[in-house]
PDB file of C-alpha atoms in Angstrom:
ATOM      1  CA  UNK A 647      79.836  99.988 115.735  1.00  0.00           C
ATOM      2  CA  UNK A 648      82.306  98.741 112.399  1.00  0.00           C
ATOM      3  CA  UNK A 649      81.161  95.092 111.785  1.00  0.00           C
ATOM      4  CA  UNK A 650      81.897  93.200 108.542  1.00  0.00           C
ATOM      5  CA  UNK A 651      81.062  89.949 106.913  1.00  0.00           C
ATOM      6  CA  UNK A 652      81.763  87.504 104.943  1.00  0.00           C
ATOM      7  CA  UNK A 653      80.024  84.788 102.744  1.00  0.00           C
ATOM      8  CA  UNK A 654      79.970  82.560 102.470  1.00  0.00           C
ATOM      9  CA  UNK A 655      82.373  81.031 105.085  1.00  0.00           C
ATOM     10  CA  UNK A 656      82.444  77.910 104.157  1.00  0.00           C
ATOM     11  CA  UNK A 657      83.126  77.138 100.330  1.00  0.00           C
ATOM     12  CA  UNK A 658      84.018  73.827  98.504  1.00  0.00           C
ATOM     13  CA  UNK A 659      84.472  74.435  94.601  1.00  0.00           C
ATOM     14  CA  UNK A 660      86.010  72.096  91.774  1.00  0.00           C
ATOM     15  CA  UNK A 661      89.248  72.849  90.466  1.00  0.00           C
ATOM     16  CA  UNK A 662      88.932  75.121  87.569  1.00  0.00           C
ATOM     17  CA  UNK A 663      85.474  76.125  87.909  1.00  0.00           C
ATOM     18  CA  UNK A 664      85.580  80.249  89.097  1.00  0.00           C
ATOM     19  CA  UNK A 665      84.349  81.913  91.858  1.00  0.00           C
ATOM     20  CA  UNK A 666      83.347  84.881  94.149  1.00  0.00           C
ATOM     21  CA  UNK A 667      84.349  85.976  98.346  1.00  0.00           C
ATOM     22  CA  UNK A 668      81.832  89.096  99.464  1.00  0.00           C
ATOM     23  CA  UNK A 669      83.148  91.513 102.341  1.00  0.00           C
ATOM     24  CA  UNK A 670      80.204  93.789 103.177  1.00  0.00           C
ATOM     25  CA  UNK A 671      81.103  96.377 105.892  1.00  0.00           C
ATOM     26  CA  UNK A 672      78.999  98.453 107.382  1.00  0.00           C
ATOM     27  CA  UNK A 673      80.594 102.115 107.585  1.00  0.00           C
ATOM     28  CA  UNK A 674      81.988 104.129 105.627  1.00  0.00           C
ATOM     29  CA  UNK A 675      85.635 103.405 104.995  1.00  0.00           C
ATOM     30  CA  UNK A 676      88.511 103.114 101.762  1.00  0.00           C
ATOM     31  CA  UNK A 677      90.681 100.369 103.162  1.00  0.00           C
ATOM     32  CA  UNK A 678      90.494  97.230 103.017  1.00  0.00           C
ATOM     33  CA  UNK A 679      92.077  93.864 103.321  1.00  0.00           C
ATOM     34  CA  UNK A 680      93.035  90.633 102.258  1.00  0.00           C
ATOM     35  CA  UNK A 681      94.843  87.752 104.572  1.00  0.00           C
ATOM     36  CA  UNK A 682      95.104  84.213 103.194  1.00  0.00           C
ATOM     37  CA  UNK A 683      95.749  81.572 106.288  1.00  0.00           C
ATOM     38  CA  UNK A 684      96.460  78.037 105.472  1.00  0.00           C
ATOM     39  CA  UNK A 685      96.051  75.462 107.871  1.00  0.00           C
ATOM     40  CA  UNK A 686      97.401  75.551 111.182  1.00  0.00           C
ATOM     41  CA  UNK A 687      99.571  78.372 109.755  1.00  0.00           C
ATOM     42  CA  UNK A 688      99.464  82.496 110.364  1.00  0.00           C
ATOM     43  CA  UNK A 689      97.436  84.799 108.393  1.00  0.00           C
ATOM     44  CA  UNK A 690      99.118  86.409 104.925  1.00  0.00           C
ATOM     45  CA  UNK A 691      99.248  89.485 103.945  1.00  0.00           C
ATOM     46  CA  UNK A 692      97.513  89.033 100.037  1.00  0.00           C
ATOM     47  CA  UNK A 693      96.112  92.256  99.093  1.00  0.00           C
ATOM     48  CA  UNK A 694      95.603  95.948 100.215  1.00  0.00           C
ATOM     49  CA  UNK A 695      92.505  98.239  98.366  1.00  0.00           C
ATOM     50  CA  UNK A 696      93.275 101.823  99.290  1.00  0.00           C
ATOM     51  CA  UNK A 697      90.421 103.636  97.060  1.00  0.00           C
ATOM     52  CA  UNK A 698      86.786 103.597  95.545  1.00  0.00           C
ATOM     53  CA  UNK A 699      86.905 101.065  92.329  1.00  0.00           C
ATOM     54  CA  UNK A 700      90.820  99.508  93.548  1.00  0.00           C
ATOM     55  CA  UNK A 701      91.630  96.507  92.182  1.00  0.00           C
ATOM     56  CA  UNK A 702      93.994  94.096  92.345  1.00  0.00           C
ATOM     57  CA  UNK A 703      95.097  91.112  90.881  1.00  0.00           C
ATOM     58  CA  UNK A 704      97.853  87.621  91.372  1.00  0.00           C
ATOM     59  CA  UNK A 705      97.496  85.398  89.434  1.00  0.00           C
ATOM     60  CA  UNK A 706      94.136  83.602  89.902  1.00  0.00           C
ATOM     61  CA  UNK A 707      92.753  86.208  92.776  1.00  0.00           C
ATOM     62  CA  UNK A 708      91.460  89.598  92.185  1.00  0.00           C
ATOM     63  CA  UNK A 709      90.686  91.776  94.277  1.00  0.00           C
ATOM     64  CA  UNK A 710      87.462  95.478  94.114  1.00  0.00           C
ATOM     65  CA  UNK A 711      86.332  97.393  96.257  1.00  0.00           C
ATOM     66  CA  UNK A 712      82.562  99.137  96.035  1.00  0.00           C
ATOM     67  CA  UNK A 713      82.896 101.306  98.926  1.00  0.00           C
ATOM     68  CA  UNK A 714      79.201 103.408  97.804  1.00  0.00           C
ATOM     69  CA  UNK A 715      78.631 100.190  98.611  1.00  0.00           C
ATOM     70  CA  UNK A 716      80.649  99.274 100.695  1.00  0.00           C
ATOM     71  CA  UNK A 717      81.450  95.802  99.233  1.00  0.00           C
ATOM     72  CA  UNK A 718      84.769  94.009  98.745  1.00  0.00           C
ATOM     73  CA  UNK A 719      85.129  91.230  96.417  1.00  0.00           C
ATOM     74  CA  UNK A 720      87.729  88.545  95.854  1.00  0.00           C
ATOM     75  CA  UNK A 721      87.721  86.589  92.426  1.00  0.00           C
ATOM     76  CA  UNK A 722      88.784  83.336  92.002  1.00  0.00           C
ATOM     77  CA  UNK A 723      89.799  82.342  88.216  1.00  0.00           C
ATOM     78  CA  UNK A 724      90.179  78.632  87.414  1.00  0.00           C
ATOM     79  CA  UNK A 725      90.842  77.710  90.783  1.00  0.00           C
ATOM     80  CA  UNK A 726      93.522  74.946  91.611  1.00  0.00           C
ATOM     81  CA  UNK A 727      93.876  72.959  94.754  1.00  0.00           C
ATOM     82  CA  UNK A 728      97.108  75.076  96.392  1.00  0.00           C
ATOM     83  CA  UNK A 729      94.195  77.584  96.895  1.00  0.00           C
ATOM     84  CA  UNK A 730      92.507  75.998  99.533  1.00  0.00           C
ATOM     85  CA  UNK A 731      92.979  78.152 102.692  1.00  0.00           C
ATOM     86  CA  UNK A 732      91.012  80.402 104.765  1.00  0.00           C
ATOM     87  CA  UNK A 733      90.252  83.925 103.690  1.00  0.00           C
ATOM     88  CA  UNK A 734      90.319  87.482 105.665  1.00  0.00           C
ATOM     89  CA  UNK A 735      88.792  90.610 104.712  1.00  0.00           C
ATOM     90  CA  UNK A 736      89.254  93.249 106.636  1.00  0.00           C
ATOM     91  CA  UNK A 737      88.574  97.013 107.169  1.00  0.00           C
ATOM     92  CA  UNK A 738      89.961  99.610 109.345  1.00  0.00           C
ATOM     93  CA  UNK A 739      88.223 103.125 110.386  1.00  0.00           C
ATOM     94  CA  UNK A 740      91.022 106.121 110.073  1.00  0.00           C
ATOM     95  CA  UNK A 741      92.400 107.190 113.582  1.00  0.00           C
ATOM     96  CA  UNK A 742      91.561 103.665 115.910  1.00  0.00           C
ATOM     97  CA  UNK A 743      94.352 102.161 114.897  1.00  0.00           C
ATOM     98  CA  UNK A 744      92.858  99.332 113.842  1.00  0.00           C
ATOM     99  CA  UNK A 745      91.526  96.537 111.999  1.00  0.00           C
ATOM    100  CA  UNK A 746      88.120  94.359 112.193  1.00  0.00           C
ATOM    101  CA  UNK A 747      88.172  91.324 110.786  1.00  0.00           C
ATOM    102  CA  UNK A 748      85.698  89.080 109.143  1.00  0.00           C
ATOM    103  CA  UNK A 749      84.668  85.649 110.231  1.00  0.00           C
ATOM    104  CA  UNK A 750      86.375  84.113 107.666  1.00  0.00           C
ATOM    105  CA  UNK A 751      86.052  82.171 104.267  1.00  0.00           C
ATOM    106  CA  UNK A 752      87.275  78.899 103.962  1.00  0.00           C
ATOM    107  CA  UNK A 753      87.436  77.373 100.907  1.00  0.00           C
ATOM    108  CA  UNK A 754      88.188  73.851 100.302  1.00  0.00           C
ATOM    109  CA  UNK A 755      89.158  73.671  96.064  1.00  0.00           C
ATOM    110  CA  UNK A 756      88.677  69.483  95.524  1.00  0.00           C
ATOM    111  CA  UNK A 757      91.231  68.036  92.809  1.00  0.00           C
TER     112      UNK A 757
ATOM    113  CA  UNK B1146     113.336  93.997 106.388  1.00  0.00           C
ATOM    114  CA  UNK B1147     111.069  93.839 109.084  1.00  0.00           C
ATOM    115  CA  UNK B1148     110.644  90.317 110.367  1.00  0.00           C
ATOM    116  CA  UNK B1149     108.323  89.491 113.478  1.00  0.00           C
ATOM    117  CA  UNK B1150     109.012  86.226 116.228  1.00  0.00           C
ATOM    118  CA  UNK B1151     107.125  84.523 118.736  1.00  0.00           C
ATOM    119  CA  UNK B1152     107.987  82.512 120.785  1.00  0.00           C
ATOM    120  CA  UNK B1153     107.377  79.435 122.440  1.00  0.00           C
ATOM    121  CA  UNK B1154     106.392  77.548 119.310  1.00  0.00           C
ATOM    122  CA  UNK B1155     103.508  75.785 120.721  1.00  0.00           C
ATOM    123  CA  UNK B1156     102.851  75.733 124.516  1.00  0.00           C
ATOM    124  CA  UNK B1157     100.721  73.085 126.616  1.00  0.00           C
ATOM    125  CA  UNK B1158     100.336  74.259 130.262  1.00  0.00           C
ATOM    126  CA  UNK B1159      97.525  73.205 133.231  1.00  0.00           C
ATOM    127  CA  UNK B1160      94.789  74.821 134.421  1.00  0.00           C
ATOM    128  CA  UNK B1161      96.176  76.942 137.124  1.00  0.00           C
ATOM    129  CA  UNK B1162      99.193  77.723 135.994  1.00  0.00           C
ATOM    130  CA  UNK B1163     100.070  81.238 134.494  1.00  0.00           C
ATOM    131  CA  UNK B1164     101.475  81.784 130.880  1.00  0.00           C
ATOM    132  CA  UNK B1165     103.859  84.472 129.066  1.00  0.00           C
ATOM    133  CA  UNK B1166     104.213  84.288 125.651  1.00  0.00           C
ATOM    134  CA  UNK B1167     105.980  87.171 124.055  1.00  0.00           C
ATOM    135  CA  UNK B1168     106.636  88.832 120.246  1.00  0.00           C
ATOM    136  CA  UNK B1169     109.068  91.749 118.779  1.00  0.00           C
ATOM    137  CA  UNK B1170     109.828  93.235 115.646  1.00  0.00           C
ATOM    138  CA  UNK B1171     112.399  94.020 113.824  1.00  0.00           C
ATOM    139  CA  UNK B1172     113.826  96.342 111.565  1.00  0.00           C
ATOM    140  CA  UNK B1173     111.459  99.153 112.604  1.00  0.00           C
ATOM    141  CA  UNK B1174     110.326 101.730 114.944  1.00  0.00           C
ATOM    142  CA  UNK B1175     107.348 102.817 116.725  1.00  0.00           C
ATOM    143  CA  UNK B1176     105.186 100.516 115.556  1.00  0.00           C
ATOM    144  CA  UNK B1177     101.068  99.534 116.521  1.00  0.00           C
ATOM    145  CA  UNK B1178     101.306  95.621 117.783  1.00  0.00           C
ATOM    146  CA  UNK B1179      98.668  93.250 118.111  1.00  0.00           C
ATOM    147  CA  UNK B1180      97.353  90.197 120.145  1.00  0.00           C
ATOM    148  CA  UNK B1181      94.999  87.798 118.426  1.00  0.00           C
ATOM    149  CA  UNK B1182      93.838  84.754 119.511  1.00  0.00           C
ATOM    150  CA  UNK B1183      92.200  82.242 117.500  1.00  0.00           C
ATOM    151  CA  UNK B1184      90.521  79.329 118.803  1.00  0.00           C
ATOM    152  CA  UNK B1185      89.971  76.039 116.588  1.00  0.00           C
ATOM    153  CA  UNK B1186      87.670  76.476 112.838  1.00  0.00           C
ATOM    154  CA  UNK B1187      87.035  80.040 114.501  1.00  0.00           C
ATOM    155  CA  UNK B1188      88.271  83.667 112.842  1.00  0.00           C
ATOM    156  CA  UNK B1189      90.447  86.098 114.559  1.00  0.00           C
ATOM    157  CA  UNK B1190      89.678  87.430 118.443  1.00  0.00           C
ATOM    158  CA  UNK B1191      91.478  91.104 119.346  1.00  0.00           C
ATOM    159  CA  UNK B1192      92.639  91.178 122.385  1.00  0.00           C
ATOM    160  CA  UNK B1193      95.022  93.805 123.727  1.00  0.00           C
ATOM    161  CA  UNK B1194      96.894  96.301 120.897  1.00  0.00           C
ATOM    162  CA  UNK B1195      99.146  99.239 121.605  1.00  0.00           C
ATOM    163  CA  UNK B1196     100.303 102.583 120.322  1.00  0.00           C
ATOM    164  CA  UNK B1197     103.372 103.328 122.082  1.00  0.00           C
ATOM    165  CA  UNK B1198     105.666 101.896 125.028  1.00  0.00           C
ATOM    166  CA  UNK B1199     102.986 101.601 128.471  1.00  0.00           C
ATOM    167  CA  UNK B1200     100.360 102.072 126.253  1.00  0.00           C
ATOM    168  CA  UNK B1201      97.576  99.039 126.360  1.00  0.00           C
ATOM    169  CA  UNK B1202      93.932  98.700 124.700  1.00  0.00           C
ATOM    170  CA  UNK B1203      91.947  95.841 126.143  1.00  0.00           C
ATOM    171  CA  UNK B1204      89.012  94.794 123.694  1.00  0.00           C
ATOM    172  CA  UNK B1205      88.020  92.145 125.355  1.00  0.00           C
ATOM    173  CA  UNK B1206      87.292  91.729 129.745  1.00  0.00           C
ATOM    174  CA  UNK B1207      88.768  88.351 130.831  1.00  0.00           C
ATOM    175  CA  UNK B1208      91.429  87.037 133.162  1.00  0.00           C
ATOM    176  CA  UNK B1209      94.650  87.493 129.852  1.00  0.00           C
ATOM    177  CA  UNK B1210      96.865  91.059 130.335  1.00  0.00           C
ATOM    178  CA  UNK B1211      99.210  92.393 127.841  1.00  0.00           C
ATOM    179  CA  UNK B1212     102.479  94.412 128.508  1.00  0.00           C
ATOM    180  CA  UNK B1213     104.996  96.542 126.328  1.00  0.00           C
ATOM    181  CA  UNK B1214     107.938  97.394 128.669  1.00  0.00           C
ATOM    182  CA  UNK B1215     109.943  97.744 124.553  1.00  0.00           C
ATOM    183  CA  UNK B1216     109.222  99.275 122.033  1.00  0.00           C
ATOM    184  CA  UNK B1217     109.252  96.205 120.174  1.00  0.00           C
ATOM    185  CA  UNK B1218     108.732  94.066 122.542  1.00  0.00           C
ATOM    186  CA  UNK B1219     104.368  92.637 123.575  1.00  0.00           C
ATOM    187  CA  UNK B1220     104.083  90.586 126.163  1.00  0.00           C
ATOM    188  CA  UNK B1221     100.520  88.649 126.773  1.00  0.00           C
ATOM    189  CA  UNK B1222     100.716  86.950 130.385  1.00  0.00           C
ATOM    190  CA  UNK B1223      98.183  85.305 132.484  1.00  0.00           C
ATOM    191  CA  UNK B1224      98.314  84.612 135.827  1.00  0.00           C
ATOM    192  CA  UNK B1225      96.260  80.864 136.023  1.00  0.00           C
ATOM    193  CA  UNK B1226      94.746  79.706 133.091  1.00  0.00           C
ATOM    194  CA  UNK B1227      91.392  78.025 131.965  1.00  0.00           C
ATOM    195  CA  UNK B1228      90.851  75.645 129.767  1.00  0.00           C
ATOM    196  CA  UNK B1229      88.770  78.638 127.470  1.00  0.00           C
ATOM    197  CA  UNK B1230      92.012  80.607 126.810  1.00  0.00           C
ATOM    198  CA  UNK B1231      93.225  77.449 124.847  1.00  0.00           C
ATOM    199  CA  UNK B1232      94.161  78.412 121.007  1.00  0.00           C
ATOM    200  CA  UNK B1233      96.355  80.763 118.300  1.00  0.00           C
ATOM    201  CA  UNK B1234      97.566  83.585 119.613  1.00  0.00           C
ATOM    202  CA  UNK B1235      99.120  85.612 117.207  1.00  0.00           C
ATOM    203  CA  UNK B1236     101.194  88.946 117.284  1.00  0.00           C
ATOM    204  CA  UNK B1237     100.815  91.259 114.983  1.00  0.00           C
ATOM    205  CA  UNK B1238     102.597  94.754 114.053  1.00  0.00           C
ATOM    206  CA  UNK B1239     101.605  98.076 112.024  1.00  0.00           C
ATOM    207  CA  UNK B1240     102.783 101.466 110.744  1.00  0.00           C
ATOM    208  CA  UNK B1241      99.871 103.741 110.718  1.00  0.00           C
ATOM    209  CA  UNK B1242     100.980 105.814 107.929  1.00  0.00           C
ATOM    210  CA  UNK B1243      99.035 105.410 105.426  1.00  0.00           C
ATOM    211  CA  UNK B1244      96.906 101.873 106.154  1.00  0.00           C
ATOM    212  CA  UNK B1245      97.002 100.239 108.974  1.00  0.00           C
ATOM    213  CA  UNK B1246      98.225  97.153 107.450  1.00  0.00           C
ATOM    214  CA  UNK B1247      98.894  94.078 110.338  1.00  0.00           C
ATOM    215  CA  UNK B1248     101.576  91.244 109.537  1.00  0.00           C
ATOM    216  CA  UNK B1249     100.994  88.834 111.744  1.00  0.00           C
ATOM    217  CA  UNK B1250     103.654  86.972 113.490  1.00  0.00           C
ATOM    218  CA  UNK B1251     104.051  82.906 113.523  1.00  0.00           C
ATOM    219  CA  UNK B1252     102.222  82.198 115.884  1.00  0.00           C
ATOM    220  CA  UNK B1253     101.800  80.251 119.089  1.00  0.00           C
ATOM    221  CA  UNK B1254      99.577  77.279 119.620  1.00  0.00           C
ATOM    222  CA  UNK B1255      98.090  77.069 122.759  1.00  0.00           C
ATOM    223  CA  UNK B1256      96.805  73.786 124.588  1.00  0.00           C
ATOM    224  CA  UNK B1257      95.421  74.017 128.417  1.00  0.00           C
ATOM    225  CA  UNK B1258      94.774  71.024 129.847  1.00  0.00           C
TER     226      UNK B1258
END
């Protein structure tokens, strides 16, 4: 059974600081997804990583995938308050028709 | 472009009452469809998914059911709601060509009183 673990589950940080959210998964896969959820809202797709070594960046967020380590990271550079949200990673196993989500990392950025 | 609709947006129902939530997708054909529930401050729980009309896979045994009467319509139902059914219900779709990336609807917030 595929398990997806995120850490930390909660992160409070100051504006301007850098930090990394980690996503570990238990079964071989080379497809990983990052989503953002604002309070009271639905999920929005951020990144789709489809191969070992894949790196994607948008603004102050950068995601990477190491399929050999079964690890993805979401790096936040010089955090700003607008990035406060819950971030979910998810992994799929091809032909399983679904993706498995981590529990989410609630990010609170203090002004 | 594709869009996904859910209704109602908000619902308050008494314990023991029935439930029907609807999800429709526009701009795509033969999508995979998913129902998730999110309890307050918690993660996502996959309830049901469907890869085609009339095909439903249940992930969690409970008092909920799902149906897919048309290609782009997915319905979540209950005959009798429980207090524990309260939560944020999200519908999502994907097209399994290269990935299973899912696109989420705006959600329905259900409060059972």
